[in-house]
Each structure stands twice: as C-alpha cells, then as structure tokens.
CSV table of C-alpha atoms in Angstrom, one decimal:
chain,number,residue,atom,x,y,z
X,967,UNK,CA,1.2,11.9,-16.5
X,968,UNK,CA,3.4,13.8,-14.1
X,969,UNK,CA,1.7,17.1,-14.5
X,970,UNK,CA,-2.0,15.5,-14.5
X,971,UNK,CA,-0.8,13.8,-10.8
X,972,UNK,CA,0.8,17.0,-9.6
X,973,UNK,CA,-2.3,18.6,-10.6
X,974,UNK,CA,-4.6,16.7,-8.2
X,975,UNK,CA,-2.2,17.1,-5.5
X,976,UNK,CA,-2.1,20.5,-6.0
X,977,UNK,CA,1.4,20.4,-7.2
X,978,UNK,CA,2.8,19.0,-3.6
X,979,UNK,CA,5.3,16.8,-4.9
X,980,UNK,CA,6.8,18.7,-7.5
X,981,UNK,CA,9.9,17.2,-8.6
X,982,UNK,CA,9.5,13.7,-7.4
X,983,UNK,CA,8.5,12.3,-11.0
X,984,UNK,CA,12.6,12.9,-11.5
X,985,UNK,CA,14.5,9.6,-11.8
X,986,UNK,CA,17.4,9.3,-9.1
X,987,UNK,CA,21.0,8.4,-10.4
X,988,UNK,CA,22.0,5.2,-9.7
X,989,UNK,CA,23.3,4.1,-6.2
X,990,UNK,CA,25.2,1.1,-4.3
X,991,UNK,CA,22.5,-0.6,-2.1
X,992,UNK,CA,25.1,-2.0,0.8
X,993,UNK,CA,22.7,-4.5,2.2
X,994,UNK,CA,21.7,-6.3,-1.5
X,995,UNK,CA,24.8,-5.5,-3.3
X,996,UNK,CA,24.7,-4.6,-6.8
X,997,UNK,CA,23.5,-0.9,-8.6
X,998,UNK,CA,20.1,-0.1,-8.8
X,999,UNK,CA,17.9,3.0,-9.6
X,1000,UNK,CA,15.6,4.6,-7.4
X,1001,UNK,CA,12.7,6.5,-8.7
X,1002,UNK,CA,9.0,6.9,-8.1
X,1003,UNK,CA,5.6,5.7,-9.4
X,1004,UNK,CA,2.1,7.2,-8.4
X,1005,UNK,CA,-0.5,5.4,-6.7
X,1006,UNK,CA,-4.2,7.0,-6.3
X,1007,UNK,CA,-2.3,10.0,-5.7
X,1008,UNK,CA,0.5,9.2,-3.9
X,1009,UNK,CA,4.1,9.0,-4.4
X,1010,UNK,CA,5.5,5.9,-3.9
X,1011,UNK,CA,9.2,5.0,-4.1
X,1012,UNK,CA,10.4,2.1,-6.1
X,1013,UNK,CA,13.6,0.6,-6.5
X,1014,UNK,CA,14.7,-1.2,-10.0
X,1015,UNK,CA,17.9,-2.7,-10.6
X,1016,UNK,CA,19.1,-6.6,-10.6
X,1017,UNK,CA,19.0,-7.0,-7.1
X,1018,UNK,CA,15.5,-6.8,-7.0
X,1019,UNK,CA,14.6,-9.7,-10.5
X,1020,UNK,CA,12.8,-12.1,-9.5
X,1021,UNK,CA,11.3,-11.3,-6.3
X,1022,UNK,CA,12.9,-13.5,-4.0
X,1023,UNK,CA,16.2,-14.1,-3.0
X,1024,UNK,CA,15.6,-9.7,-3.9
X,1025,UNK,CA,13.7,-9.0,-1.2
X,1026,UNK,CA,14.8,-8.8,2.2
X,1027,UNK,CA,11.8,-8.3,4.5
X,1028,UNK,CA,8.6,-9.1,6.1
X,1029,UNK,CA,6.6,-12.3,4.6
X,1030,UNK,CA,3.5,-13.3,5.6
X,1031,UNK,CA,1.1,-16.0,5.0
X,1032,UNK,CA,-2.6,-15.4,5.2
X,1033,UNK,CA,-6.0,-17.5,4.2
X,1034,UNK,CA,-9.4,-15.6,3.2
X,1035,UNK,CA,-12.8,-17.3,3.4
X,1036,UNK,CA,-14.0,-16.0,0.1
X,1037,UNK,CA,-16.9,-18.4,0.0
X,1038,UNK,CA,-15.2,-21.9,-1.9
X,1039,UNK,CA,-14.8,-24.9,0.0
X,1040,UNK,CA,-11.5,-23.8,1.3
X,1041,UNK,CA,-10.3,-20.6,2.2
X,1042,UNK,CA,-7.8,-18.9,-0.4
X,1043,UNK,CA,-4.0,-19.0,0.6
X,1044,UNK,CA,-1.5,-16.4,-0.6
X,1045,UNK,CA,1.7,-14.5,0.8
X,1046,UNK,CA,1.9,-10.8,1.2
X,1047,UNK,CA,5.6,-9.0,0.8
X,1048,UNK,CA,4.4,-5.8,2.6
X,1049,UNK,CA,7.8,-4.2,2.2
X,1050,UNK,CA,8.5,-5.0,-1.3
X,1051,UNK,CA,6.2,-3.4,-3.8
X,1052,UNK,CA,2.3,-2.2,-3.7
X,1053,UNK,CA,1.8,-5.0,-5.9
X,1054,UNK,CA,2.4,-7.6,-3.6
X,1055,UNK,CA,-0.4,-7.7,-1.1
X,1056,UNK,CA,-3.7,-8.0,-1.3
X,1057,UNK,CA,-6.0,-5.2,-2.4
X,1058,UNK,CA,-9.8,-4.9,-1.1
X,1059,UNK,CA,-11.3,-5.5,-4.9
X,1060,UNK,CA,-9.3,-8.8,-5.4
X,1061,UNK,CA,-10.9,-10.5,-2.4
X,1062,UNK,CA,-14.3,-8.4,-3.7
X,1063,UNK,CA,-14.0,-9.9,-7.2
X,1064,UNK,CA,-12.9,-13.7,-5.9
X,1065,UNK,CA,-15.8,-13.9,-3.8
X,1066,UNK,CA,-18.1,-12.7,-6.8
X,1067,UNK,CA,-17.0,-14.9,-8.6
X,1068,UNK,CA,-17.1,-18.2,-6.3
X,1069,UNK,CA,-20.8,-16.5,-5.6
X,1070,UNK,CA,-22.1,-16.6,-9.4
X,1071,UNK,CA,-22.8,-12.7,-8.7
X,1072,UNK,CA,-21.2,-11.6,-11.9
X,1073,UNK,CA,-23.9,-11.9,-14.9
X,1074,UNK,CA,-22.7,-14.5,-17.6
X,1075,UNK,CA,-19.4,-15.1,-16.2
X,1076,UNK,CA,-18.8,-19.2,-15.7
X,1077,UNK,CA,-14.8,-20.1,-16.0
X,1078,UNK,CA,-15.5,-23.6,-15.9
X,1079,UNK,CA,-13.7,-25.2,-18.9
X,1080,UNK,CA,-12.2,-21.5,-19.5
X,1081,UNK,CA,-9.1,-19.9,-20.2
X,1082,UNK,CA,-8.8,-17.0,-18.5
X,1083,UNK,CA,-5.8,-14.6,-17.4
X,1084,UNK,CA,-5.5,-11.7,-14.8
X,1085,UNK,CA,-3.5,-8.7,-15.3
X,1086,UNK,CA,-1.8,-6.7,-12.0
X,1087,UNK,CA,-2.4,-10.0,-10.7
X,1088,UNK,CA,-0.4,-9.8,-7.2
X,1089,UNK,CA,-1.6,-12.1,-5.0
X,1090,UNK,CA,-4.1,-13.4,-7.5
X,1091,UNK,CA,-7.2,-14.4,-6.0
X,1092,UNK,CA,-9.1,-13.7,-8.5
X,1093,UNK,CA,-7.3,-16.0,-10.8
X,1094,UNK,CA,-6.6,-18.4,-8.2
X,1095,UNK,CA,-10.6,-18.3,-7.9
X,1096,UNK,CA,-11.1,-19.0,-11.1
X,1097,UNK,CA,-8.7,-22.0,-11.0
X,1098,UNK,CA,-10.7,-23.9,-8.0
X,1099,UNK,CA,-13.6,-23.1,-10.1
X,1100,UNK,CA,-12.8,-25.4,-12.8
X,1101,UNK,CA,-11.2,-22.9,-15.2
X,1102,UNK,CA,-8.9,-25.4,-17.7
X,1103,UNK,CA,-6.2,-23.0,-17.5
X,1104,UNK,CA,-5.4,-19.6,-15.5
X,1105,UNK,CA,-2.5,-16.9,-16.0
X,1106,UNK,CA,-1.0,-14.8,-13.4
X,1107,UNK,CA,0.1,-12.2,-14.9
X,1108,UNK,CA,2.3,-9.1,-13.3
X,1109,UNK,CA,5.9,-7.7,-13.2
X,1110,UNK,CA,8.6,-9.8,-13.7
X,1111,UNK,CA,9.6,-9.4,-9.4
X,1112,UNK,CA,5.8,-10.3,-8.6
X,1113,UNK,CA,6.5,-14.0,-10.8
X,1114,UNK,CA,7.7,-16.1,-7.7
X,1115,UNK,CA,5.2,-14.5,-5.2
X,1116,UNK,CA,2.6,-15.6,-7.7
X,1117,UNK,CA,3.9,-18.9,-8.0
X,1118,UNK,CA,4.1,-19.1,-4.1
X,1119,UNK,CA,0.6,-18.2,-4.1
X,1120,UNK,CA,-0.6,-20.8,-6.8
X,1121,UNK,CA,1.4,-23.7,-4.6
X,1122,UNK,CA,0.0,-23.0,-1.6
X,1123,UNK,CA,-3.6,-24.0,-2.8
X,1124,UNK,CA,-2.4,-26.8,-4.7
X,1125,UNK,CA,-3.4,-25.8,-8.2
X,1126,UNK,CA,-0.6,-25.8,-10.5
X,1127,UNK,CA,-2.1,-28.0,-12.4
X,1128,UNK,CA,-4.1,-25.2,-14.0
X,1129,UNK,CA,-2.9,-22.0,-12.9
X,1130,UNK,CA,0.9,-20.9,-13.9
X,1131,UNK,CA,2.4,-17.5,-13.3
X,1132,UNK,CA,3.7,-15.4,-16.0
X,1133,UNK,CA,5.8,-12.2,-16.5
X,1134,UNK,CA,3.9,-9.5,-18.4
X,1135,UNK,CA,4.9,-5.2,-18.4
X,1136,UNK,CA,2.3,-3.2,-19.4
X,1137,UNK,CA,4.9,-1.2,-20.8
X,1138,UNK,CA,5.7,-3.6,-23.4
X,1139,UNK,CA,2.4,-4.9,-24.8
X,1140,UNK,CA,1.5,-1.9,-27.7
X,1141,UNK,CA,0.8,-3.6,-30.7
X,1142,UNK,CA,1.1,-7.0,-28.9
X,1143,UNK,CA,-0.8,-10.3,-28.9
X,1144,UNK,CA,-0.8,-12.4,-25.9
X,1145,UNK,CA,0.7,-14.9,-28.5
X,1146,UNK,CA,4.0,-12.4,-29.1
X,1147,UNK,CA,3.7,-12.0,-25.2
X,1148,UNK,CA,4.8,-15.7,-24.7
X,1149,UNK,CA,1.0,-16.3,-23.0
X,1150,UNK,CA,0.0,-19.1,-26.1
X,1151,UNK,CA,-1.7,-19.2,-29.1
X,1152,UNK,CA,-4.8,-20.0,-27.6
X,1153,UNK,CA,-7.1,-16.8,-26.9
X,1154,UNK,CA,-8.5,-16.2,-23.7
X,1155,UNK,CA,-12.3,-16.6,-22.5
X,1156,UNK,CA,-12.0,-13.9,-19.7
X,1157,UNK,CA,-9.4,-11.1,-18.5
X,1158,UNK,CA,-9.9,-10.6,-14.7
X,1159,UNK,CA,-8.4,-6.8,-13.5
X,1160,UNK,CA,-8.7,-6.2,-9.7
X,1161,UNK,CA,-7.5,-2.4,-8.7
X,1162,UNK,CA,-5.8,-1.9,-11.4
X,1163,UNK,CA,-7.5,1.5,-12.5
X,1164,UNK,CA,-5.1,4.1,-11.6
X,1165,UNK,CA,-5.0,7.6,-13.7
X,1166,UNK,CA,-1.3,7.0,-14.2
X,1167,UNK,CA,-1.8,3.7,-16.2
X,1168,UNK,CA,-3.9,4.8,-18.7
X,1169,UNK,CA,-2.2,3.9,-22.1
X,1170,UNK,CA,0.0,0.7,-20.6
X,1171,UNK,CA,-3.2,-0.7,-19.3
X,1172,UNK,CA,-4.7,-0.3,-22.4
X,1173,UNK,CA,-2.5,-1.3,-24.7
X,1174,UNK,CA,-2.2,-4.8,-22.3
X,1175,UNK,CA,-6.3,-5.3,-22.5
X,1176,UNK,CA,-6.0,-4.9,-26.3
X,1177,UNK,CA,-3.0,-7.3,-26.0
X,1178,UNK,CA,-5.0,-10.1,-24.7
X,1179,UNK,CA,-8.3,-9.5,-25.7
X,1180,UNK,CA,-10.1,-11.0,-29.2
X,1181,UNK,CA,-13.4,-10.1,-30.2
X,1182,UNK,CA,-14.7,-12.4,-28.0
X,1183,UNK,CA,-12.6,-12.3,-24.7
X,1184,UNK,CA,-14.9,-10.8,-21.9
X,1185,UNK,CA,-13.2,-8.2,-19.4
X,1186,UNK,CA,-14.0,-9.1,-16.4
X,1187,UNK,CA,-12.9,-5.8,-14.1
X,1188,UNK,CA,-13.1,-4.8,-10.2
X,1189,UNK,CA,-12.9,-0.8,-9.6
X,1190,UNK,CA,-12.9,0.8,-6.4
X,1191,UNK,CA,-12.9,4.7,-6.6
X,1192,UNK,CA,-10.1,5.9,-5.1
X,1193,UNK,CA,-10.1,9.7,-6.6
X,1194,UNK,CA,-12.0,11.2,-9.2
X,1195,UNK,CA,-9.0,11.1,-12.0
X,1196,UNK,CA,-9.5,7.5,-11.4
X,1197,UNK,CA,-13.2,7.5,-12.2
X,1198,UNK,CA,-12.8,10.2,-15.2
X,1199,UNK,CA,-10.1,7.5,-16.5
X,1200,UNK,CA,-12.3,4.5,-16.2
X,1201,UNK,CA,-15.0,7.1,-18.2
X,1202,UNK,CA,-13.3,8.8,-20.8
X,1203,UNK,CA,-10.8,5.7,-21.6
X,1204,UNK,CA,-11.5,2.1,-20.8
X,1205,UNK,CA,-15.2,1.8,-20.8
X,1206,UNK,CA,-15.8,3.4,-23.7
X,1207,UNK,CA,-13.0,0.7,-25.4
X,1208,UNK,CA,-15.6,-1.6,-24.6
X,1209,UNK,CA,-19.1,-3.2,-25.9
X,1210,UNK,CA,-22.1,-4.7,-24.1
X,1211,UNK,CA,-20.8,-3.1,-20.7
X,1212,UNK,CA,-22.6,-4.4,-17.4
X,1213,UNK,CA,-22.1,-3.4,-14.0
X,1214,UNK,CA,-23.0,-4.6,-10.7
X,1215,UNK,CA,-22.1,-2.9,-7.4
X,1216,UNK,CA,-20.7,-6.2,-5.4
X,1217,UNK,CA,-20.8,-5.6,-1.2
X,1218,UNK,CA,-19.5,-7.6,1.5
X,1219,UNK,CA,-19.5,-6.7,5.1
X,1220,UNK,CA,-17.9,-3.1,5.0
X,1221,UNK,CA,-16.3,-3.4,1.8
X,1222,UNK,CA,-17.7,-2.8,-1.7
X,1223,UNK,CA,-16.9,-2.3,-5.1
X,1224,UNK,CA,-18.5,-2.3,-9.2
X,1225,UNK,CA,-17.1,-5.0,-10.9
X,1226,UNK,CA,-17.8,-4.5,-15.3
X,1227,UNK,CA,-18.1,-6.7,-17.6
X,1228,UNK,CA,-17.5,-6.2,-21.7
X,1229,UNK,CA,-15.5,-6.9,-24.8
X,1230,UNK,CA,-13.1,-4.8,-26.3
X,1231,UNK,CA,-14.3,-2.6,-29.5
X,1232,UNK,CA,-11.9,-2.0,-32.3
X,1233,UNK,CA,-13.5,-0.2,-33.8
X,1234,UNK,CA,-13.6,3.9,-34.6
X,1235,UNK,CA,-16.6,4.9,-32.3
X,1236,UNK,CA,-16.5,4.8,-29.2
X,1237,UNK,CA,-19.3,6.0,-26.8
X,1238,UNK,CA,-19.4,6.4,-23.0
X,1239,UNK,CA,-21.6,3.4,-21.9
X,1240,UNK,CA,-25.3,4.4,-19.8
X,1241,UNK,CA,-25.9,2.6,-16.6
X,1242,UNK,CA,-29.7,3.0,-15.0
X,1243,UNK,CA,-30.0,4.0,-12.3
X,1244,UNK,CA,-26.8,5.0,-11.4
X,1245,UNK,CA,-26.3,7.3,-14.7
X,1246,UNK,CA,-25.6,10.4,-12.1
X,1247,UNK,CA,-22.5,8.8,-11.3
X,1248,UNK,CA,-21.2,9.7,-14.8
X,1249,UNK,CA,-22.4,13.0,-14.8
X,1250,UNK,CA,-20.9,13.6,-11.2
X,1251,UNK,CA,-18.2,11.3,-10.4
X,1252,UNK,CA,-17.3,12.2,-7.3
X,1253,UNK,CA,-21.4,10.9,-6.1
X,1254,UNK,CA,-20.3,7.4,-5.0
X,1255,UNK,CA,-17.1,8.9,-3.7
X,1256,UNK,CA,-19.1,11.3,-1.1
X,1257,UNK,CA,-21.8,8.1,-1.0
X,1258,UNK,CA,-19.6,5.8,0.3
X,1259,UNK,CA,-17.8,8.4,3.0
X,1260,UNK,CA,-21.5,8.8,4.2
X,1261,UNK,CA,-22.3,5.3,4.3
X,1262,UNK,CA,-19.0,4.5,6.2
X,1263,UNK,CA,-19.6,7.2,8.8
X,1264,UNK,CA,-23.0,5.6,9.3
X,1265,UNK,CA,-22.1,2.2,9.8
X,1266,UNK,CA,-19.0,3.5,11.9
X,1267,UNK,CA,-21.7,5.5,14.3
X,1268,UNK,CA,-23.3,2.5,14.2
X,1269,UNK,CA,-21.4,0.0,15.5
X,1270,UNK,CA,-20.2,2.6,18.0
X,1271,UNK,CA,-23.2,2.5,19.7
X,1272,UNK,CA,-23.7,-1.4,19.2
X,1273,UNK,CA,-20.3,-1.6,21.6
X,1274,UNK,CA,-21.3,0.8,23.8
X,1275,UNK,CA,-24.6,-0.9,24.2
X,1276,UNK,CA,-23.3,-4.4,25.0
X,1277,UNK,CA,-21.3,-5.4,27.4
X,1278,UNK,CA,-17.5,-5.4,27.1
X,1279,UNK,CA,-16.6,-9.0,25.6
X,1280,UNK,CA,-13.1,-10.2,25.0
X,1281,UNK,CA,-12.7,-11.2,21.2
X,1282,UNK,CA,-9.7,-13.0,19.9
X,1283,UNK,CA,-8.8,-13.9,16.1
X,1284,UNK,CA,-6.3,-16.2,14.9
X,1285,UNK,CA,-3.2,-14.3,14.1
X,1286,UNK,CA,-1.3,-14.8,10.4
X,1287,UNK,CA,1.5,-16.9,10.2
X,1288,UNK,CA,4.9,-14.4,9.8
X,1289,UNK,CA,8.5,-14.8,9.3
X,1290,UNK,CA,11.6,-12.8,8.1
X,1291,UNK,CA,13.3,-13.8,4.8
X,1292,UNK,CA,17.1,-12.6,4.6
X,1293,UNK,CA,19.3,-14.1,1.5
C-alpha cells in the first residue's frame, strides 16, 4: 500500500509509512505510538495508545456542535472533534448521501421498517438519516475512539431509540459475519458508506462489506473522487464485487457526488459494471475529475461577477456553538 501511495505522490514522503517507537505524551499521560495513515494522498499522523480509547475523556481539544438542513423536518445535529482524527467531522458525501436519502433521490432505497448499518460512520448522518426516516434499527459503525462521538451525535437528535453506536475495525472483519462482529443475528437491509473509498483501504473495506452484507443486503455507497487511485479502486475492486449496480450523480448547491447502489456477489466472476452515458468515465477516470475543476471555475467566475454586479450587502450567518474539552 505504501509503495502504490508513494507512487502517486511521486515518492515525496518516503519513509513516513515507518511506525515511530513509542513515546511519553506529557499532557495525556500514559505510552502511545505514533504513526501515519494515508488519506487521498496525504499523510496524516495518528496517534494510538490507551490514552486515546474511547474518544473522550482521550481527547483534549476543540468540540464543536453544528446542525445541517438536510431536507427532514429538523436539521441534523452532530459534534465535530476537528483535532482528533479525520474520522470525526463531517465529510461533504455524508451530508450529500443524508439529503438523498431524506429526498427519495436514491432508486429503490426506502429504510422505513429497515435495518440498516453505516460503515466509517463518523458523524453519521447518513445513519442518523435513516433513523428519522423510520428505519427500525440503525448501527453506527467506526473505530473504537469514534464510539462516544457517535453516541453524542445519536443523543443530540433524540433517537436512541433506534440508532446505537458500535465499534467495528476494518482490520478485523476477514472472514467475519456481522453476527461474530457483535452487530446481531439479524442481517441487514442496507449498508450506507459515505467517503469511505480511499486507495489505501482496499482489502479492510472489503472484507467489512462482505462482513455485513447477505445476498440480499443493498450497498448503499457515496463516492466523491478525490484522485484517480481512488476511482481505479472503486473500478477494479468494489464495484465489480457487486450485482445490479445503479448510479446517480446526486448535486446540491456547489457540492456533488455518485452515490451506487448493489448487492455483494460471491461468486467467481466478477465484471466491471457499464453505466450509459457516463461509460467514458471508466475508460478515462480522471474525466469527472477535470469535469468537475471546470465546472467549479465556472461557477466560481460566476458568482464573481454576480458580487461585483450587486451592490456590496452585509451578510451574517449564525455562528456554531464551540467549547474546549480538557480532562
């Protein structure tokens, strides 16, 4: 994985896939290891270790609490632990994929009466979507330090009635059921994934979409392209796990993203899936990259020129609630 990250960053960061030796964090107390993960590209340093289980009283740092209109009869609530890990705030295809949802814009998905779960859940607002939408039961499902910002999130809107959070690792889920995982007997009606297609997940993700899926669980899954080993990944591996694939290109305001739907194939053949009209973008994945840069410079020019055709107006937003945790 190292090598094929290194590769599209032109070797940059050679080196930083190295684990550091363990060291004495003065502020938390306790030894923990410092390493690094990749993100669409990017280094990013982690820090594991038993200071940080469990999310908070671990983190020391910024909290903030936030709402998002995305189209129910109350706006979504959720925290945000900007300091903490790049799971835990909110990424544009979770809002994208809520407010499909709440819209009806995704082809033959209804959670009402459901059991559904979402995977690099977060935040959750997908899942927490699903829960105001009359789903009988959600899980939110992430790392075992995103559990309590999940659970913050699912109290905040009042529904822990049908949504619970749970712990689940990618890592550990080859050869798994979601019964084995501790996530109940009872299979699951839909998977929701949110940005959670990343080149240097490939066989953790997988193995955690076979984990929970039966032959008649529907993926439900929110992709924003980010770089083009993310698109060869979502090509080459995870749709051609699947059967019946749909897609729908899902926009609001500025912000877009294709959200599939499918079932997981067991079986021995496995074909890329064709899409009309936008089959090109398999053959040259890096279309809707250069696509969307266009259309974003065109609605930037745009609005440019709205401001600089009106006169200047003062606008004002309501700020987000903020406070500083230390334990």
């Amino acid at each position: 994985r190292l090598g094929r990250a290194m590769g599209a960053c032109q070797s940059c960061f050679a080196g930083l896939g190295r684990e550091a030796p363990a060291v004495q964090n003065t502020k938390l107390g306790g030894n923990s290891t410092q390493g690094y993960t990749w993100h669409g590209g990017i280094p990013v340093m982690v820090t594991h270790g038993d200071t940080n289980l469990g999310g908070l009283p671990g983190y020391i740092g910024l909290v903030e609490r936030k709402s998002v209109d995305v189209g129910l009869k109350e706006p979504l609530k959720y925290e945000e632990w900007s300091a903490f890990r790049i799971g835990s705030t909110l990424w544009p295809s979770g809002a994208l994929l809520a407010r499909a949802l709440a819209a009806g814009a995704v082809k033959g998905v209804d959670v009402v009466g459901k059991r559904c779960a979402e995977v690099g859940a977060g935040v959750g607002l997908p899942g927490l979507a699903a829960g105001v939408l009359g789903a009988r039961e959600v899980v939110l499902t992430d790392r075992n330090d995103l559990v309590e910002l999940m659970e913050k999130c699912i109290e905040s809107n009042g529904l822990s009635g049908n949504v619970k959070a749970a712990e689940l690792d990618w890592a550990v889920t080859e050869n798994q059921t979601s019964s084995s995982l501790g996530l109940g007997e009872e299979p699951f009606d839909y998977v929701f994934g949110a940005d959670v297609v990343y080149m240097e997940e490939q066989e953790p993700l997988l193995d955690c979409l076979r984990a929970l899926m039966t032959a008649n669980t529907v993926l439900v899954l929110a992709y924003r392209e980010r770089t083009y080993s993310d698109r060869e990944y979502l090509n080459s591996r995870i749709l051609p796990r699947l059967t019946g694939v749909e897609r729908v290109l899902y926009e609001y305001d500025d912000s877009r993203c294709e959200i599939y739907t499918g079932k997981i194939n067991r079986g021995s053949t496995m074909e890329v899936p064709k899409f009309a009209p936008w089959a090109k973008v398999f053959a040259n994945p890096k279309t809707t990259m250069l696509e969307d840069l266009k259309a974003q410079k065109a609605k930037e020019a745009a609005q440019k020129a709205k401001e600089q055709a009106e006169p200047a107006q003062i606008r004002t937003a309501q700020p987000s609630v903020t406070e500083m945790h230390f334990w």
